[in-house]
Coordinates of C-alpha atoms (C1' of nucleotides) in Angstrom, one line a residue:
Chain M
X22 CA 0.0 -0.2 -0.3
X23 CA 3.0 2.4 0.9
X24 CA 4.4 1.4 -2.9
X25 CA 1.1 2.5 -4.1
X26 CA 0.8 5.6 -2.3
X27 CA 4.6 6.4 -3.5
X28 CA 3.6 5.8 -7.0
X29 CA 0.6 7.9 -7.0
X30 CA 1.9 10.9 -5.4
X31 CA 5.5 10.5 -6.5
X32 CA 6.1 14.4 -4.8
X33 CA 5.6 13.1 -1.8
X34 CA 8.7 12.7 0.8
X35 CA 9.1 9.4 2.9
X36 CA 8.6 10.7 5.8
X37 CA 5.3 12.2 4.8
X38 CA 4.2 8.8 3.2
X39 CA 4.8 7.4 6.6
X40 CA 2.8 9.8 8.0
X41 CA 0.1 8.9 6.0
X42 CA 0.5 5.5 6.6
X43 CA 0.3 5.9 10.2
X44 CA -3.1 7.8 9.6
X45 CA -4.8 6.6 6.8
X46 CA -8.1 5.1 6.3
X47 CA -8.6 3.6 2.7
X48 CA -12.2 3.3 1.4
X49 CA -13.5 1.8 -1.5
X50 CA -16.3 3.2 -3.4
X51 CA -18.2 1.5 -6.5
X52 CA -19.4 3.7 -9.9
X53 CA -22.3 5.6 -8.8
X54 CA -21.7 6.0 -5.3
X55 CA -21.5 9.8 -3.6
X56 CA -18.5 10.4 -1.7
X57 CA -19.6 14.0 -0.4
X58 CA -23.1 15.5 -0.4
X59 CA -23.6 19.2 -0.4
X60 CA -24.1 20.2 3.1
X61 CA -22.5 17.4 4.9
X62 CA -19.5 18.5 7.5
X63 CA -16.1 18.0 6.0
X64 CA -14.2 15.5 8.3
X65 CA -11.3 14.2 6.1
X66 CA -9.2 15.7 3.1
X67 CA -9.6 12.9 0.2
X68 CA -6.6 11.9 -1.3
X69 CA -7.7 9.5 -4.9
X70 CA -5.6 6.3 -5.8
X71 CA -7.8 4.8 -8.1
X72 CA -10.9 5.7 -10.4
X73 CA -12.6 8.7 -11.3
X74 CA -14.6 10.8 -9.2
X75 CA -16.9 13.8 -10.9
X76 CA -17.5 16.8 -8.4
X77 CA -20.5 18.9 -9.1
X78 CA -22.5 22.1 -8.0
X79 CA -25.4 21.7 -6.8
X80 CA -28.4 24.2 -6.9
X81 CA -31.5 24.3 -5.0
X82 CA -33.7 22.3 -7.3
X83 CA -32.0 19.4 -7.7
X84 CA -29.7 20.6 -10.5
X85 CA -26.2 19.2 -11.1
X86 CA -23.6 21.3 -12.7
X87 CA -20.6 19.5 -13.3
X88 CA -17.2 21.3 -12.6
X89 CA -13.9 19.1 -12.5
X90 CA -12.9 15.4 -12.5
X91 CA -10.7 14.2 -9.2
X92 CA -8.2 11.5 -10.6
X93 CA -5.8 9.2 -9.1
X94 CA -3.0 11.5 -7.5
X95 CA -5.5 14.2 -7.3
X96 CA -6.8 15.7 -4.1
X97 CA -10.2 17.6 -3.1
X98 CA -8.8 21.2 -3.0
X99 CA -12.4 22.2 -0.9
X100 CA -11.4 19.8 1.7
X101 CA -8.1 20.6 2.4
X102 CA -8.7 24.3 3.3
X103 CA -11.4 23.7 5.5
X104 CA -9.4 23.6 8.4
X105 CA -10.7 23.0 11.7
X106 CA -13.9 24.4 11.4
X107 CA -17.1 22.6 11.1
X108 CA -17.2 23.3 7.3
X109 CA -19.9 22.3 5.4
X110 CA -19.4 20.9 2.1
X111 CA -19.9 23.5 -1.0
X112 CA -19.5 20.4 -3.4
X113 CA -20.9 17.0 -4.4
X114 CA -18.9 14.1 -5.5
X115 CA -19.9 11.2 -7.1
X116 CA -18.2 8.1 -8.2
X117 CA -17.9 7.3 -11.7
X118 CA -15.0 4.6 -12.0
X119 CA -14.4 2.4 -8.9
X120 CA -12.5 4.3 -6.7
X121 CA -10.0 4.4 -3.8
X122 CA -9.5 6.8 -1.6
X123 CA -7.0 8.1 1.2
X124 CA -9.0 9.6 3.8
X125 CA -6.6 11.7 5.9
X126 CA -8.2 13.6 9.4
X127 CA -8.5 17.2 8.7
X128 CA -7.0 17.5 12.2
X129 CA -3.2 16.7 10.6
X130 CA -3.9 19.0 8.0
X131 CA -2.1 22.3 9.4
X132 CA 0.2 20.1 11.3
X133 CA 1.6 18.4 7.9
X134 CA 1.4 21.8 5.9
X135 CA 4.0 22.9 8.6
X136 CA 6.2 19.9 9.0
X137 CA 6.2 18.6 5.4
X138 CA 7.7 20.6 2.7
X139 CA 6.6 18.3 -0.2
X140 CA 2.6 18.1 1.4
X141 CA 2.7 22.3 1.6
X142 CA 3.7 22.3 -2.0
X143 CA 1.1 19.6 -3.0
X144 CA -1.8 21.5 -1.3
X145 CA -0.6 25.0 -3.0
X146 CA -0.2 23.5 -6.3
X147 CA -3.7 21.4 -6.3
X148 CA -5.7 24.9 -4.7
X149 CA -3.5 27.0 -7.6
X150 CA -4.7 24.5 -10.6
X151 CA -8.2 24.0 -9.4
X152 CA -8.5 27.5 -9.0
X153 CA -7.7 27.7 -12.7
X154 CA -9.6 24.9 -13.5
X155 CA -12.9 26.7 -11.9
X156 CA -11.9 30.0 -13.7
X157 CA -12.0 27.9 -17.3
X158 CA -15.2 26.8 -16.2
X159 CA -16.6 30.3 -15.8
X160 CA -15.4 31.1 -19.3
X161 CA -16.9 28.4 -20.8
X162 CA -20.6 29.7 -19.1
X163 CA -20.0 33.3 -19.3
X164 CA -18.6 33.9 -22.9
X165 CA -19.6 31.0 -24.8
X166 CA -22.9 29.9 -26.1
X167 CA -24.3 25.7 -25.7
X168 CA -22.5 24.8 -28.8
X169 CA -18.8 25.7 -27.6
X170 CA -19.8 25.0 -23.8
X171 CA -20.6 21.2 -25.4
X172 CA -16.9 21.2 -27.4
X173 CA -15.4 22.2 -24.2
X174 CA -17.1 19.8 -22.1
X175 CA -16.4 16.7 -24.8
X176 CA -12.6 17.5 -25.0
X177 CA -12.3 17.9 -20.9
X178 CA -14.0 14.6 -20.5
X179 CA -11.7 12.9 -23.1
X180 CA -8.7 14.6 -21.3
X181 CA -9.6 13.2 -18.3
X182 CA -11.0 9.4 -19.3
X183 CA -7.6 9.4 -21.8
X184 CA -9.8 8.3 -24.2
X185 CA -11.9 9.4 -26.9
X186 CA -14.7 7.1 -26.6
X187 CA -17.2 8.8 -24.7
X188 CA -19.3 6.8 -22.8
X189 CA -21.9 9.0 -21.9
X190 CA -25.5 9.2 -22.8
X191 CA -27.1 12.9 -24.1
X192 CA -29.4 12.9 -20.9
X193 CA -26.2 12.6 -18.9
X194 CA -24.4 15.5 -20.8
X195 CA -27.3 17.5 -20.7
X196 CA -27.4 17.5 -16.7
X197 CA -24.0 18.1 -16.5
X198 CA -24.5 21.0 -18.6
X199 CA -27.5 22.0 -16.8
X200 CA -29.7 22.2 -20.2
X201 CA -32.0 19.5 -22.0
X202 CA -31.1 16.4 -23.4
X203 CA -33.0 17.7 -26.5
X204 CA -30.5 20.5 -26.7
X205 CA -27.6 18.3 -26.4
X206 CA -28.9 15.7 -29.4
X207 CA -29.5 19.0 -31.6
X208 CA -26.2 20.0 -31.0
X209 CA -24.2 16.9 -31.4
X210 CA -26.3 16.5 -34.7
X211 CA -24.7 19.3 -35.8
X212 CA -21.2 18.6 -34.4
X213 CA -21.3 14.8 -36.4
X214 CA -22.7 17.0 -39.4
X215 CA -19.3 18.9 -39.3
X216 CA -17.2 15.9 -38.8
X217 CA -16.2 16.5 -35.4
X218 CA -17.9 13.1 -33.8
X219 CA -19.4 10.1 -34.4
X220 CA -22.0 9.6 -32.3
X221 CA -23.3 5.6 -31.1
X222 CA -25.7 4.5 -28.6
X223 CA -24.2 5.8 -25.2
X224 CA -20.9 6.3 -26.8
X225 CA -19.5 9.5 -28.7
X226 CA -16.4 9.1 -30.5
X227 CA -14.4 12.3 -30.6
X228 CA -12.8 13.0 -34.2
X229 CA -11.3 16.6 -32.9
Chain I
X30 CA 1.4 53.1 8.4
X31 CA 2.4 50.0 10.6
X32 CA -0.7 50.8 12.8
X33 CA -2.7 51.0 9.8
X34 CA -1.7 47.7 8.8
X35 CA -2.8 46.4 12.0
X36 CA -6.3 47.6 11.8
X37 CA -6.9 46.6 8.6
X38 CA -5.7 43.3 8.9
X39 CA -6.4 42.7 13.1
X40 CA -5.5 39.0 12.9
X41 CA -1.9 39.8 11.9
X42 CA 0.8 39.0 14.7
X43 CA 3.0 41.9 15.9
X44 CA 6.0 39.9 14.4
X45 CA 4.4 39.7 10.8
X46 CA 3.6 43.1 11.1
X47 CA 6.9 44.0 11.5
X48 CA 8.3 41.8 8.9
X49 CA 5.8 43.1 6.2
X50 CA 6.6 46.6 7.5
X51 CA 10.8 45.6 6.8
X52 CA 9.9 44.5 2.8
X53 CA 6.5 46.2 1.8
X54 CA 6.4 48.7 -1.1
X55 CA 3.3 50.8 -0.8
X56 CA 1.7 51.8 -3.7
X57 CA -1.3 54.1 -4.8
X58 CA -4.0 53.7 -7.4
X59 CA -6.4 56.0 -8.6
X60 CA -10.2 54.7 -9.9
X61 CA -9.6 53.8 -13.4
X62 CA -6.4 52.2 -13.5
X63 CA -5.7 48.7 -13.5
X64 CA -3.2 47.0 -11.2
X65 CA -3.2 43.6 -13.0
X66 CA -3.6 42.6 -16.5
X67 CA -4.6 38.8 -17.6
X68 CA -1.6 37.5 -18.8
X69 CA 1.0 39.6 -16.9
X70 CA 3.6 37.5 -14.6
X71 CA 2.4 37.8 -10.9
X72 CA 5.5 39.0 -8.8
X73 CA 3.9 40.2 -5.7
X74 CA 1.1 39.8 -3.2
X75 CA -1.2 42.2 -3.1
X76 CA -2.9 43.5 0.2
X77 CA -5.4 46.2 0.1
X78 CA -5.7 48.9 2.7
X79 CA -7.9 51.5 1.1
X80 CA -10.2 51.6 -1.6
X81 CA -12.1 49.2 -3.9
X82 CA -10.7 46.9 -7.2
X83 CA -13.0 45.0 -9.0
X84 CA -11.5 41.3 -10.4
X85 CA -12.5 40.4 -13.7
X86 CA -11.9 37.4 -16.0
X87 CA -11.2 38.0 -19.5
X88 CA -12.1 36.2 -22.8
X89 CA -10.4 36.9 -26.0
X90 CA -12.6 38.9 -27.5
X91 CA -12.3 41.8 -25.1
X92 CA -14.9 40.8 -23.2
X93 CA -15.0 41.2 -19.2
X94 CA -17.1 39.2 -16.7
X95 CA -16.9 40.5 -13.1
X96 CA -15.7 37.8 -10.3
X97 CA -15.4 39.7 -6.9
X98 CA -14.4 42.7 -5.2
X99 CA -10.9 43.4 -3.1
X100 CA -11.8 45.1 -0.2
X101 CA -9.6 46.4 2.5
X102 CA -8.5 43.9 4.6
X103 CA -8.2 41.2 1.8
X104 CA -5.8 40.1 -1.0
X105 CA -5.7 38.6 -3.8
X106 CA -5.8 35.1 -3.6
X107 CA -4.3 33.8 -6.8
X108 CA -1.4 35.6 -6.7
X109 CA -1.0 34.1 -2.8
X110 CA -0.1 30.8 -5.0
X111 CA 1.7 31.7 -7.7
X112 CA 5.0 30.9 -5.6
X113 CA 8.0 31.4 -6.8
X114 CA 7.0 30.1 -10.4
X115 CA 6.7 32.5 -13.2
X116 CA 3.1 32.4 -13.3
X117 CA 1.2 34.7 -15.3
X118 CA -2.0 36.6 -14.1
X119 CA -5.5 34.5 -14.8
X120 CA -7.2 37.6 -14.2
X121 CA -7.5 41.5 -14.5
X122 CA -8.1 43.7 -11.7
X123 CA -9.3 47.4 -11.8
X124 CA -9.4 50.0 -9.3
X125 CA -12.8 51.4 -8.8
X126 CA -12.5 53.8 -5.9
X127 CA -8.6 55.0 -5.2
X128 CA -6.6 52.4 -3.6
X129 CA -3.8 51.9 -1.3
X130 CA -2.2 48.6 -1.4
X131 CA 0.6 46.9 0.0
X132 CA 3.0 45.0 -2.4
X133 CA 4.8 41.9 -0.8
X134 CA 7.5 40.3 -2.9
X135 CA 6.3 36.6 -3.6
X136 CA 9.6 34.9 -2.8
X137 CA 8.6 35.8 0.8
X138 CA 5.6 33.6 0.6
X139 CA 6.5 30.2 1.4
X140 CA 8.9 31.4 4.2
X141 CA 6.1 33.3 5.8
X142 CA 4.0 30.3 5.5
X143 CA 6.0 28.7 7.9
X144 CA 6.6 31.4 10.1
X145 CA 4.1 33.3 11.1
X146 CA 0.7 31.3 12.1
X147 CA -1.3 34.3 11.9
X148 CA -0.2 34.8 7.3
X149 CA -0.7 30.5 7.3
X150 CA -4.4 31.2 8.4
X151 CA -5.0 34.3 6.8
X152 CA -3.8 32.6 3.1
X153 CA -6.1 29.8 3.8
X154 CA -9.0 31.6 5.0
X155 CA -8.7 33.8 1.7
X156 CA -8.3 30.9 -0.3
X157 CA -11.5 29.3 1.0
X158 CA -13.6 32.6 0.9
X159 CA -12.8 33.4 -2.8
X160 CA -13.2 29.8 -3.6
X161 CA -16.9 29.8 -2.1
X162 CA -17.5 33.3 -3.7
X163 CA -16.3 32.0 -7.1
X164 CA -18.4 29.1 -6.7
X165 CA -21.6 31.3 -6.2
X166 CA -20.7 32.9 -9.2
X167 CA -20.8 29.4 -11.0
X168 CA -24.3 28.8 -9.7
X169 CA -25.6 32.1 -10.7
X170 CA -24.3 31.7 -14.4
X171 CA -25.0 28.1 -14.6
X172 CA -28.5 27.8 -12.7
X173 CA -30.4 31.2 -13.2
X174 CA -31.6 33.1 -16.2
X175 CA -30.5 37.1 -16.6
X176 CA -33.0 38.7 -14.5
X177 CA -32.1 36.7 -11.2
X178 CA -28.5 37.0 -12.4
X179 CA -28.7 40.8 -12.4
X180 CA -30.4 40.6 -8.9
X181 CA -27.6 39.0 -7.3
X182 CA -25.4 41.0 -9.0
X183 CA -26.9 44.3 -7.4
X184 CA -27.3 42.3 -4.2
X185 CA -23.4 42.0 -3.9
X186 CA -22.8 45.5 -5.1
X187 CA -24.6 47.0 -1.9
X188 CA -22.8 44.0 0.1
X189 CA -19.3 45.2 -1.3
X190 CA -20.0 48.7 -1.2
X191 CA -22.1 48.9 1.7
X192 CA -24.5 51.2 0.1
X193 CA -27.9 51.2 -1.3
X194 CA -27.3 53.8 -4.0
X195 CA -25.3 52.3 -6.3
X196 CA -23.1 54.2 -9.2
X197 CA -23.5 52.2 -11.8
X198 CA -24.3 53.2 -15.4
X199 CA -26.5 50.1 -17.0
X200 CA -23.6 49.7 -19.8
X201 CA -21.0 49.3 -16.7
X202 CA -23.5 46.4 -15.3
X203 CA -23.6 45.0 -18.6
X204 CA -20.2 44.6 -19.4
X205 CA -20.0 43.1 -16.0
X206 CA -22.3 40.5 -16.8
X207 CA -20.9 40.0 -20.2
X208 CA -24.4 41.2 -22.0
X209 CA -25.4 43.9 -23.5
X210 CA -26.7 47.4 -22.2
X211 CA -30.6 47.0 -23.5
X212 CA -31.1 43.9 -21.6
X213 CA -29.9 45.4 -18.3
X214 CA -32.3 48.4 -19.2
X215 CA -35.1 45.9 -19.7
X216 CA -34.5 44.2 -16.8
X217 CA -34.5 46.9 -14.5
X218 CA -37.0 48.6 -15.8
X219 CA -39.0 45.4 -14.5
X220 CA -37.5 45.4 -11.4
X221 CA -38.6 48.9 -10.5
X222 CA -42.2 47.9 -11.9
X223 CA -42.3 45.2 -9.3
X224 CA -41.0 47.8 -6.6
X225 CA -37.3 46.4 -6.3
X226 CA -35.2 49.3 -7.3
X227 CA -35.8 53.2 -8.2
X228 CA -33.9 54.4 -11.3
X229 CA -31.9 57.1 -11.4
X230 CA -29.3 58.4 -13.6
X231 CA -25.9 56.8 -12.9
X232 CA -27.2 55.3 -10.3
X233 CA -29.6 52.9 -8.9
X234 CA -31.4 52.9 -5.8
X235 CA -31.7 49.2 -3.7
X236 CA -35.0 48.6 -2.1
X237 CA -34.8 45.3 -1.3
Chain K
dT24 C1' -39.4 -13.9 -27.1
dT25 C1' -41.5 -10.5 -25.5
dC26 C1' -42.2 -6.4 -23.0
dA27 C1' -40.8 -2.7 -20.3
dA28 C1' -37.1 0.8 -20.0
dA29 C1' -33.7 3.8 -21.8
dA30 C1' -31.6 6.2 -25.4
dA31 C1' -32.0 8.8 -29.2
dG32 C1' -34.1 11.5 -33.3
dT33 C1' -37.4 15.1 -34.4
dG34 C1' -40.9 18.9 -36.1
dA35 C1' -43.1 22.4 -34.0
dC36 C1' -43.7 26.1 -30.9
dA37 C1' -42.6 29.1 -26.9
dA38 C1' -39.3 32.1 -24.1
dA39 C1' -34.9 34.6 -23.1
dA40 C1' -31.8 36.9 -24.4
dG41 C1' -29.1 39.5 -28.3
dT42 C1' -28.9 43.1 -31.7
dT43 C1' -30.4 47.0 -34.4
dA44 C1' -32.5 51.6 -34.8
dC45 C1' -33.7 55.7 -33.3
dA46 C1' -35.4 59.2 -29.9
dG47 C1' -35.0 61.3 -25.5
dT48 C1' -32.9 63.1 -21.6
dC49 C1' -29.2 65.0 -18.7
dC50 C1' -24.9 66.7 -17.9
dG51 C1' -20.5 69.3 -18.0
dC52 C1' -18.5 72.8 -20.5
dC53 C1' -17.2 76.6 -23.8
Chain R
dG2 C1' -27.5 79.6 -23.2
dG3 C1' -26.4 76.5 -26.5
dC4 C1' -23.8 71.7 -28.0
dG5 C1' -21.9 67.6 -27.9
dG6 C1' -21.5 63.6 -25.6
dA7 C1' -23.2 60.0 -22.4
dC8 C1' -26.9 57.9 -20.4
dT9 C1' -31.6 56.1 -20.9
dG10 C1' -36.3 53.8 -22.7
dT11 C1' -37.9 50.8 -26.0
dA12 C1' -40.3 48.8 -30.8
dA13 C1' -39.2 45.5 -33.7
dC14 C1' -36.7 41.6 -35.3
dT15 C1' -33.2 37.4 -35.0
dT16 C1' -31.4 34.1 -33.0
dT17 C1' -30.5 30.8 -29.7
dT18 C1' -32.2 28.1 -25.9
dG19 C1' -36.0 25.5 -23.8
dT20 C1' -40.0 22.6 -24.0
dC21 C1' -43.5 19.6 -25.4
dA22 C1' -45.3 15.6 -28.2
dC23 C1' -44.2 11.9 -29.9
dT24 C1' -41.2 8.4 -32.7
dT25 C1' -38.0 4.6 -33.3
dT26 C1' -34.4 1.9 -32.0
dT27 C1' -31.6 -0.5 -28.5
dT28 C1' -31.2 -3.4 -24.5
dG29 C1' -31.7 -6.1 -21.1
dA30 C1' -34.7 -8.6 -17.9
dA31 C1' -38.5 -11.7 -17.2

DNA sequence: TTCAAAAAGTGACAAAAGTTACAGTCCGCC
DNA sequence: GGCGGACTGTAACTTTTGTCACTTTTTGAA
């Protein structure tokens, strides 16, 4: 297990790995499970060892808006700055590929920040990367119309999954982008006509 | 001057204040000036002593999308995690009320994080607050139509300026929300009819 | 094999937002 | 007091997006 940690988080120092090992709880989640709900109290920082997790922002009427993926080697930025306070989660995290995650008690965060240079750098880097990713999401919704937002969304899925065969239904894309299935179907058809994608049932082949 | 720092940043320890004092450069900016441009290299962390600064996200075609205010006692979150790397600014910051800011060289960031508990807590808190604010901005554009986005925008202006008399033209609101002046005029008129605002030239009186 | 549910295609229409065009109003300045 | 520029109001129109209704296709389970 420490070998796996070291492999997935190569920047961590050996002492840090030891410390994590001494305090870790490893949990398995299967696809479809919800790791964290909006409003729930955050007690742990989450480090992803395996699988894929989609992070959403929710509104009051049940809408879900996709923000980013958590992949192996990454961590939930928000859970890292909740400090000791009784902070509630501002996001919802859903497992899409069977996942294995390390849960680190929040109480250790501050200590490790001071003790472990590699942890400090990881946290700061995580924060910066997430912030920048969220800014790009803002760009797409603030400046772009739905057709471009869809392209942006598909490109991110390709990046995140490392595959050009996306296993997604029009319905799922629609709810990730907070629009309707019909709109997505319409736009995908146009993209197919432009030669950017090939459509199959439950699968989209990206040619871009 | 150290008194002013202590007053505006009451959580800072005396040692931290001394350290800042030893390294600070204080700069004045007048309304309309741009403190930071998109793509510019970040060399300093910015602490606001006085005035008001609006932070924008820009797109390639000259569009500007308002994200949040920087007020006295606050700092630019993004400039705090740029670390030593040659990071480029992802945002644009425009002074709207004559401002006085402390510029702290980025090179000191890491050191202070380790040395000064109160700096560490300030940075982490800044990060959390900005992230949460940005998430709310995402909510407004992802889930809400323009009429509700406008209300959200006006409420934030009231909060930020501490006044219910907003000195804003329809044009400025339109470009902050990345829409046209006409749309804003239309929606404001409707809000006036609903009794939520009173419209004047270059000024909106908020009754909510 | 059949049947129900999920997925996808599509036309028709409604609503929201963006665009164009122009008129009226207020303000500071000469 | 008059002039030019910035600000605001508004009608008419287009485009984009959302919604409704219905069909067809595919898949998996009984």
